[in-house]
């Protein structure tokens, strides 16, 4: 049994993304040419009592796109994911996930990965990853059969029997992501998935997740405080204002996503995109 050392990850081929900064222009449907949006937020507002956290928010994510969301701390980013997922109902406005509007229907279409990995310490890595099939009624052997190929695919082969305490933070996050994938939902909601990791491990995990999102091609909404992370992992980045959150900028991210991370983040196009996003975020904090 291996313990805390990281396993190598075979990266899928890179995906091409729109180059440069197009300013984020989209039609009302959320995609080019009138394609239906996988996630659509219209005139969204939400409050906790007298505290307004989201106000008149408009977003649309085409099928297969990754939307990164950045904004000041406490501006309502995590609340937005809870609303999209159907865990909460908005105070006003509408949310649709693959055309479904009710909370129950949205929840059926979304897989939510929170900031902490929340692995169950008494289960093995493969049984933690296979929780979603088990919850759908699959037997333990069937759930493990479904999870096993993902361990090989995402660099975790040989760690199937390890307990969470025997794994590094990055490996725990990979297993949490596999658990999210095995929920088999068309929309992934990732809430600061690497916030608890050190800087070096976080950079490695960003490159790993870039390859994983390329291979899976799921519609994804990613919340992060890290502008560089958002630009590297996403197709577009939405910048939110301070609470109550409003959309103040939407940027096309430079691509491709799955090139080596260092090459991506040091390219002139990426640096220009980062400066533009930081300028918008600085304005959002005022």
Tab-separated table of C-alpha atoms in Angstrom:
chain	number	residue	atom	x	y	z
A	1	UNK	CA	0.000	0.000	0.000
A	2	UNK	CA	1.316	3.433	-0.877
A	3	UNK	CA	0.851	6.286	1.529
A	4	UNK	CA	1.480	10.012	1.168
A	5	UNK	CA	3.539	10.441	-1.986
A	6	UNK	CA	1.723	11.821	-5.014
A	7	UNK	CA	1.079	9.533	-7.979
A	8	UNK	CA	1.924	10.690	-11.496
A	9	UNK	CA	-0.988	11.904	-13.593
A	10	UNK	CA	-1.364	11.175	-17.282
A	11	UNK	CA	-2.850	14.283	-18.883
A	12	UNK	CA	-5.466	14.068	-21.660
A	13	UNK	CA	-4.766	16.021	-24.844
A	14	UNK	CA	-5.290	19.798	-24.609
A	15	UNK	CA	-8.528	21.484	-25.563
A	16	UNK	CA	-8.519	24.624	-27.677
A	17	UNK	CA	-10.173	27.707	-26.293
A	18	UNK	CA	-10.874	31.144	-27.638
A	19	UNK	CA	-7.675	33.187	-27.688
A	20	UNK	CA	-7.434	36.745	-26.476
A	21	UNK	CA	-9.992	38.863	-24.628
A	22	UNK	CA	-13.285	39.167	-26.406
A	23	UNK	CA	-15.061	41.121	-23.693
A	24	UNK	CA	-17.488	38.324	-22.906
A	25	UNK	CA	-20.237	39.182	-25.414
A	26	UNK	CA	-22.868	36.436	-25.717
A	27	UNK	CA	-26.440	36.320	-26.874
A	28	UNK	CA	-29.280	36.005	-24.363
A	29	UNK	CA	-29.255	32.220	-24.555
A	30	UNK	CA	-25.727	32.054	-23.161
A	31	UNK	CA	-24.036	30.565	-26.224
A	32	UNK	CA	-23.040	31.499	-29.732
A	33	UNK	CA	-25.596	31.076	-32.447
A	34	UNK	CA	-28.529	30.790	-30.040
A	35	UNK	CA	-27.496	27.496	-28.394
A	36	UNK	CA	-29.392	26.771	-25.159
A	37	UNK	CA	-27.559	27.547	-21.917
A	38	UNK	CA	-26.793	24.663	-19.568
A	39	UNK	CA	-26.965	27.096	-16.629
A	40	UNK	CA	-28.963	30.310	-16.885
A	41	UNK	CA	-29.375	32.940	-14.168
A	42	UNK	CA	-31.770	35.817	-14.805
A	43	UNK	CA	-32.388	38.900	-12.627
A	44	UNK	CA	-31.266	36.885	-9.617
A	45	UNK	CA	-31.534	38.369	-6.150
A	46	UNK	CA	-31.097	36.787	-2.748
A	47	UNK	CA	-31.173	38.034	0.820
A	48	UNK	CA	-30.749	36.586	4.300
A	49	UNK	CA	-33.261	38.631	6.223
A	50	UNK	CA	-32.247	42.266	5.750
A	51	UNK	CA	-28.816	41.328	4.368
A	52	UNK	CA	-28.760	41.427	0.570
A	53	UNK	CA	-26.095	39.110	-0.873
A	54	UNK	CA	-26.952	38.972	-4.602
A	55	UNK	CA	-28.668	41.639	-6.679
A	56	UNK	CA	-29.860	41.552	-10.309
A	57	UNK	CA	-27.296	38.950	-11.353
A	58	UNK	CA	-27.302	37.700	-14.948
A	59	UNK	CA	-25.192	34.711	-16.065
A	60	UNK	CA	-25.370	32.056	-18.753
A	61	UNK	CA	-23.074	29.042	-19.255
A	62	UNK	CA	-23.199	27.163	-22.583
A	63	UNK	CA	-23.071	23.354	-22.473
A	64	UNK	CA	-19.546	22.069	-21.900
A	65	UNK	CA	-18.115	25.457	-20.875
A	66	UNK	CA	-16.240	26.195	-17.652
A	67	UNK	CA	-17.255	29.474	-16.014
A	68	UNK	CA	-14.938	30.833	-13.322
A	69	UNK	CA	-16.406	33.200	-10.734
A	70	UNK	CA	-14.240	35.583	-8.711
A	71	UNK	CA	-15.171	38.396	-6.374
A	72	UNK	CA	-14.394	39.937	-2.996
A	73	UNK	CA	-14.613	37.728	0.078
A	74	UNK	CA	-18.176	37.493	1.356
A	75	UNK	CA	-19.781	38.720	-1.851
A	76	UNK	CA	-22.071	35.691	-2.236
A	77	UNK	CA	-20.099	33.343	-4.518
A	78	UNK	CA	-20.762	30.209	-2.456
A	79	UNK	CA	-24.388	31.243	-1.977
A	80	UNK	CA	-24.688	31.460	-5.760
A	81	UNK	CA	-23.569	27.830	-6.113
A	82	UNK	CA	-26.080	26.765	-3.460
A	83	UNK	CA	-28.820	28.561	-5.384
A	84	UNK	CA	-27.833	27.051	-8.741
A	85	UNK	CA	-27.666	23.570	-7.213
A	86	UNK	CA	-31.168	23.802	-5.759
A	87	UNK	CA	-29.960	23.652	-2.149
A	88	UNK	CA	-31.556	27.096	-1.725
A	89	UNK	CA	-34.318	28.910	-3.543
A	90	UNK	CA	-33.660	32.519	-4.627
A	91	UNK	CA	-35.515	35.445	-3.113
A	92	UNK	CA	-36.254	36.682	-6.633
A	93	UNK	CA	-35.346	35.990	-10.246
A	94	UNK	CA	-34.959	32.655	-12.018
A	95	UNK	CA	-32.366	29.913	-12.335
A	96	UNK	CA	-32.489	27.137	-14.928
A	97	UNK	CA	-30.202	24.107	-15.195
A	98	UNK	CA	-30.633	22.330	-18.529
A	99	UNK	CA	-34.019	24.051	-18.715
A	100	UNK	CA	-35.169	22.850	-15.269
A	101	UNK	CA	-36.229	25.597	-12.839
A	102	UNK	CA	-37.473	23.983	-9.628
A	103	UNK	CA	-35.019	23.348	-6.798
A	104	UNK	CA	-35.592	19.603	-6.912
A	105	UNK	CA	-34.985	19.457	-10.661
A	106	UNK	CA	-31.848	21.627	-10.443
A	107	UNK	CA	-30.481	19.431	-7.667
A	108	UNK	CA	-31.005	16.366	-9.849
A	109	UNK	CA	-28.795	17.896	-12.542
A	110	UNK	CA	-25.933	19.307	-10.404
A	111	UNK	CA	-23.002	17.717	-8.574
A	112	UNK	CA	-21.601	20.015	-5.884
A	113	UNK	CA	-17.980	19.755	-4.650
A	114	UNK	CA	-17.500	21.868	-1.477
A	115	UNK	CA	-14.270	23.460	-0.250
A	116	UNK	CA	-13.393	20.581	2.107
A	117	UNK	CA	-12.994	17.076	0.709
A	118	UNK	CA	-15.371	15.599	3.382
A	119	UNK	CA	-14.007	12.086	2.858
A	120	UNK	CA	-15.321	9.550	5.364
A	121	UNK	CA	-12.293	8.438	7.428
A	122	UNK	CA	-13.534	4.876	7.963
A	123	UNK	CA	-13.927	4.173	4.222
A	124	UNK	CA	-11.213	3.322	1.715
A	125	UNK	CA	-10.387	5.734	-1.090
A	126	UNK	CA	-12.372	3.749	-3.651
A	127	UNK	CA	-15.401	3.448	-1.368
A	128	UNK	CA	-15.315	7.214	-0.742
A	129	UNK	CA	-15.206	7.837	-4.483
A	130	UNK	CA	-18.032	5.356	-5.057
A	131	UNK	CA	-20.486	6.893	-2.579
A	132	UNK	CA	-22.726	8.329	-5.313
A	133	UNK	CA	-23.392	4.973	-7.039
A	134	UNK	CA	-23.960	3.396	-3.615
A	135	UNK	CA	-26.512	6.093	-2.800
A	136	UNK	CA	-28.270	5.282	-6.089
A	137	UNK	CA	-28.653	1.684	-4.932
A	138	UNK	CA	-25.616	0.014	-6.514
A	139	UNK	CA	-23.972	-2.821	-4.624
A	140	UNK	CA	-20.496	-2.245	-3.187
A	141	UNK	CA	-18.888	-4.405	-5.885
A	142	UNK	CA	-20.773	-2.602	-8.672
A	143	UNK	CA	-19.920	0.838	-7.243
A	144	UNK	CA	-16.253	-0.125	-7.015
A	145	UNK	CA	-16.359	-1.406	-10.601
A	146	UNK	CA	-17.608	1.998	-11.749
A	147	UNK	CA	-14.989	3.892	-9.739
A	148	UNK	CA	-11.963	1.736	-10.503
A	149	UNK	CA	-11.216	3.005	-14.064
A	150	UNK	CA	-11.120	6.593	-12.800
A	151	UNK	CA	-8.338	5.749	-10.331
A	152	UNK	CA	-6.155	4.637	-13.246
A	153	UNK	CA	-7.228	7.527	-15.439
A	154	UNK	CA	-6.521	10.223	-12.860
A	155	UNK	CA	-3.246	8.955	-11.415
A	156	UNK	CA	-4.566	7.183	-8.311
A	157	UNK	CA	-3.978	3.548	-9.290
A	158	UNK	CA	-2.635	1.611	-6.330
A	159	UNK	CA	-4.340	3.814	-3.732
A	160	UNK	CA	-7.805	2.280	-3.935
A	161	UNK	CA	-7.511	0.612	-0.509
A	162	UNK	CA	-5.907	3.566	1.301
A	163	UNK	CA	-7.775	5.403	4.048
A	164	UNK	CA	-8.025	9.221	3.809
A	165	UNK	CA	-5.499	9.684	6.658
A	166	UNK	CA	-2.887	7.870	4.528
A	167	UNK	CA	-3.273	10.261	1.564
A	168	UNK	CA	-1.839	13.676	0.797
A	169	UNK	CA	-4.119	16.709	0.538
A	170	UNK	CA	-3.889	16.740	-3.249
A	171	UNK	CA	-4.828	13.076	-3.497
A	172	UNK	CA	-7.789	13.606	-1.174
A	173	UNK	CA	-9.003	16.405	-3.455
A	174	UNK	CA	-8.691	14.141	-6.494
A	175	UNK	CA	-10.834	11.510	-4.778
A	176	UNK	CA	-13.403	14.161	-3.855
A	177	UNK	CA	-13.481	15.180	-7.528
A	178	UNK	CA	-13.925	11.559	-8.636
A	179	UNK	CA	-16.815	11.266	-6.181
A	180	UNK	CA	-18.335	14.367	-7.832
A	181	UNK	CA	-17.893	12.882	-11.315
A	182	UNK	CA	-19.451	9.580	-10.289
A	183	UNK	CA	-22.627	11.408	-9.322
A	184	UNK	CA	-23.122	11.425	-13.135
A	185	UNK	CA	-24.708	14.877	-13.209
A	186	UNK	CA	-24.328	17.110	-16.310
A	187	UNK	CA	-23.317	20.203	-14.303
A	188	UNK	CA	-20.363	20.378	-11.880
A	189	UNK	CA	-20.284	23.084	-9.194
A	190	UNK	CA	-16.813	23.473	-7.645
A	191	UNK	CA	-16.517	25.720	-4.592
A	192	UNK	CA	-12.879	26.702	-3.928
A	193	UNK	CA	-11.725	23.098	-4.472
A	194	UNK	CA	-8.059	23.836	-3.675
A	195	UNK	CA	-8.409	26.507	-0.981
A	196	UNK	CA	-6.976	24.270	1.761
A	197	UNK	CA	-3.821	23.277	-0.160
A	198	UNK	CA	-0.349	24.792	0.002
A	199	UNK	CA	0.792	26.910	-2.959
A	200	UNK	CA	2.907	24.221	-4.652
A	201	UNK	CA	0.282	21.490	-4.322
A	202	UNK	CA	-2.397	23.939	-5.456
A	203	UNK	CA	-0.473	24.713	-8.661
A	204	UNK	CA	-0.045	20.982	-9.343
A	205	UNK	CA	-3.736	20.366	-8.724
A	206	UNK	CA	-4.750	23.207	-11.033
A	207	UNK	CA	-2.838	21.524	-13.864
A	208	UNK	CA	-4.410	18.188	-12.966
A	209	UNK	CA	-7.933	19.649	-12.891
A	210	UNK	CA	-7.353	21.417	-16.214
A	211	UNK	CA	-6.639	18.051	-17.820
A	212	UNK	CA	-9.575	16.404	-16.015
A	213	UNK	CA	-12.048	19.061	-17.176
A	214	UNK	CA	-10.716	18.694	-20.714
A	215	UNK	CA	-11.273	14.944	-20.610
A	216	UNK	CA	-14.740	15.131	-19.039
A	217	UNK	CA	-16.158	18.113	-20.959
A	218	UNK	CA	-18.854	18.776	-18.353
A	219	UNK	CA	-20.539	22.136	-17.874
A	220	UNK	CA	-18.735	23.556	-14.823
A	221	UNK	CA	-19.101	26.578	-12.553
A	222	UNK	CA	-15.943	27.180	-10.506
A	223	UNK	CA	-15.798	29.599	-7.567
A	224	UNK	CA	-12.340	30.779	-6.492
A	225	UNK	CA	-10.580	33.738	-4.870
A	226	UNK	CA	-7.585	33.176	-7.168
A	227	UNK	CA	-7.796	35.170	-10.435
A	228	UNK	CA	-4.948	33.178	-11.981
A	229	UNK	CA	-6.685	29.897	-11.109
A	230	UNK	CA	-9.947	31.125	-12.623
A	231	UNK	CA	-8.283	32.215	-15.863
A	232	UNK	CA	-6.264	29.020	-16.187
A	233	UNK	CA	-9.134	26.614	-15.555
A	234	UNK	CA	-12.051	28.438	-17.192
A	235	UNK	CA	-13.345	29.395	-20.613
A	236	UNK	CA	-14.797	32.631	-19.229
A	237	UNK	CA	-14.392	34.477	-15.949
A	238	UNK	CA	-17.185	36.462	-14.292
A	239	UNK	CA	-16.077	39.166	-11.843
A	240	UNK	CA	-18.598	39.996	-9.120
A	241	UNK	CA	-18.900	43.180	-7.085
A	242	UNK	CA	-18.812	43.411	-3.312
A	243	UNK	CA	-22.022	42.344	-1.536
A	244	UNK	CA	-24.675	42.427	-2.840
A	245	UNK	CA	-23.007	40.691	-5.780
A	246	UNK	CA	-23.547	42.049	-9.275
A	247	UNK	CA	-21.750	41.088	-12.484
A	248	UNK	CA	-19.249	43.877	-13.221
A	249	UNK	CA	-17.013	42.185	-15.835
A	250	UNK	CA	-16.956	39.040	-17.942
A	251	UNK	CA	-13.719	38.033	-19.683
A	252	UNK	CA	-12.783	35.398	-22.229
A	253	UNK	CA	-9.878	33.370	-20.830
A	254	UNK	CA	-6.807	32.768	-22.994
A	255	UNK	CA	-6.253	29.159	-24.042
A	256	UNK	CA	-5.561	26.355	-24.464
A	257	UNK	CA	-6.349	25.121	-20.951
A	258	UNK	CA	-4.319	21.909	-20.697
A	259	UNK	CA	-0.890	23.134	-21.787
A	260	UNK	CA	1.705	23.015	-18.986
A	261	UNK	CA	0.527	25.519	-16.403
A	262	UNK	CA	3.786	27.493	-16.281
A	263	UNK	CA	3.691	28.030	-20.059
A	264	UNK	CA	0.081	29.190	-19.835
A	265	UNK	CA	0.375	31.636	-16.936
A	266	UNK	CA	3.538	33.316	-18.281
A	267	UNK	CA	2.222	33.903	-21.801
A	268	UNK	CA	1.559	37.537	-22.848
A	269	UNK	CA	-2.132	36.866	-23.464
A	270	UNK	CA	-2.571	35.344	-20.019
A	271	UNK	CA	-0.745	38.199	-18.297
A	272	UNK	CA	-2.930	40.733	-20.100
A	273	UNK	CA	-6.061	38.817	-19.090
A	274	UNK	CA	-4.921	38.647	-15.472
A	275	UNK	CA	-4.273	42.396	-15.348
A	276	UNK	CA	-7.709	43.111	-16.760
A	277	UNK	CA	-9.382	40.768	-14.269
A	278	UNK	CA	-7.426	42.231	-11.343
A	279	UNK	CA	-8.385	45.747	-12.406
A	280	UNK	CA	-12.054	44.746	-12.423
A	281	UNK	CA	-11.670	42.976	-9.071
A	282	UNK	CA	-9.949	46.000	-7.534
A	283	UNK	CA	-12.902	48.098	-8.628
A	284	UNK	CA	-15.269	45.455	-7.203
A	285	UNK	CA	-13.764	45.864	-3.735
A	286	UNK	CA	-14.411	49.613	-3.618
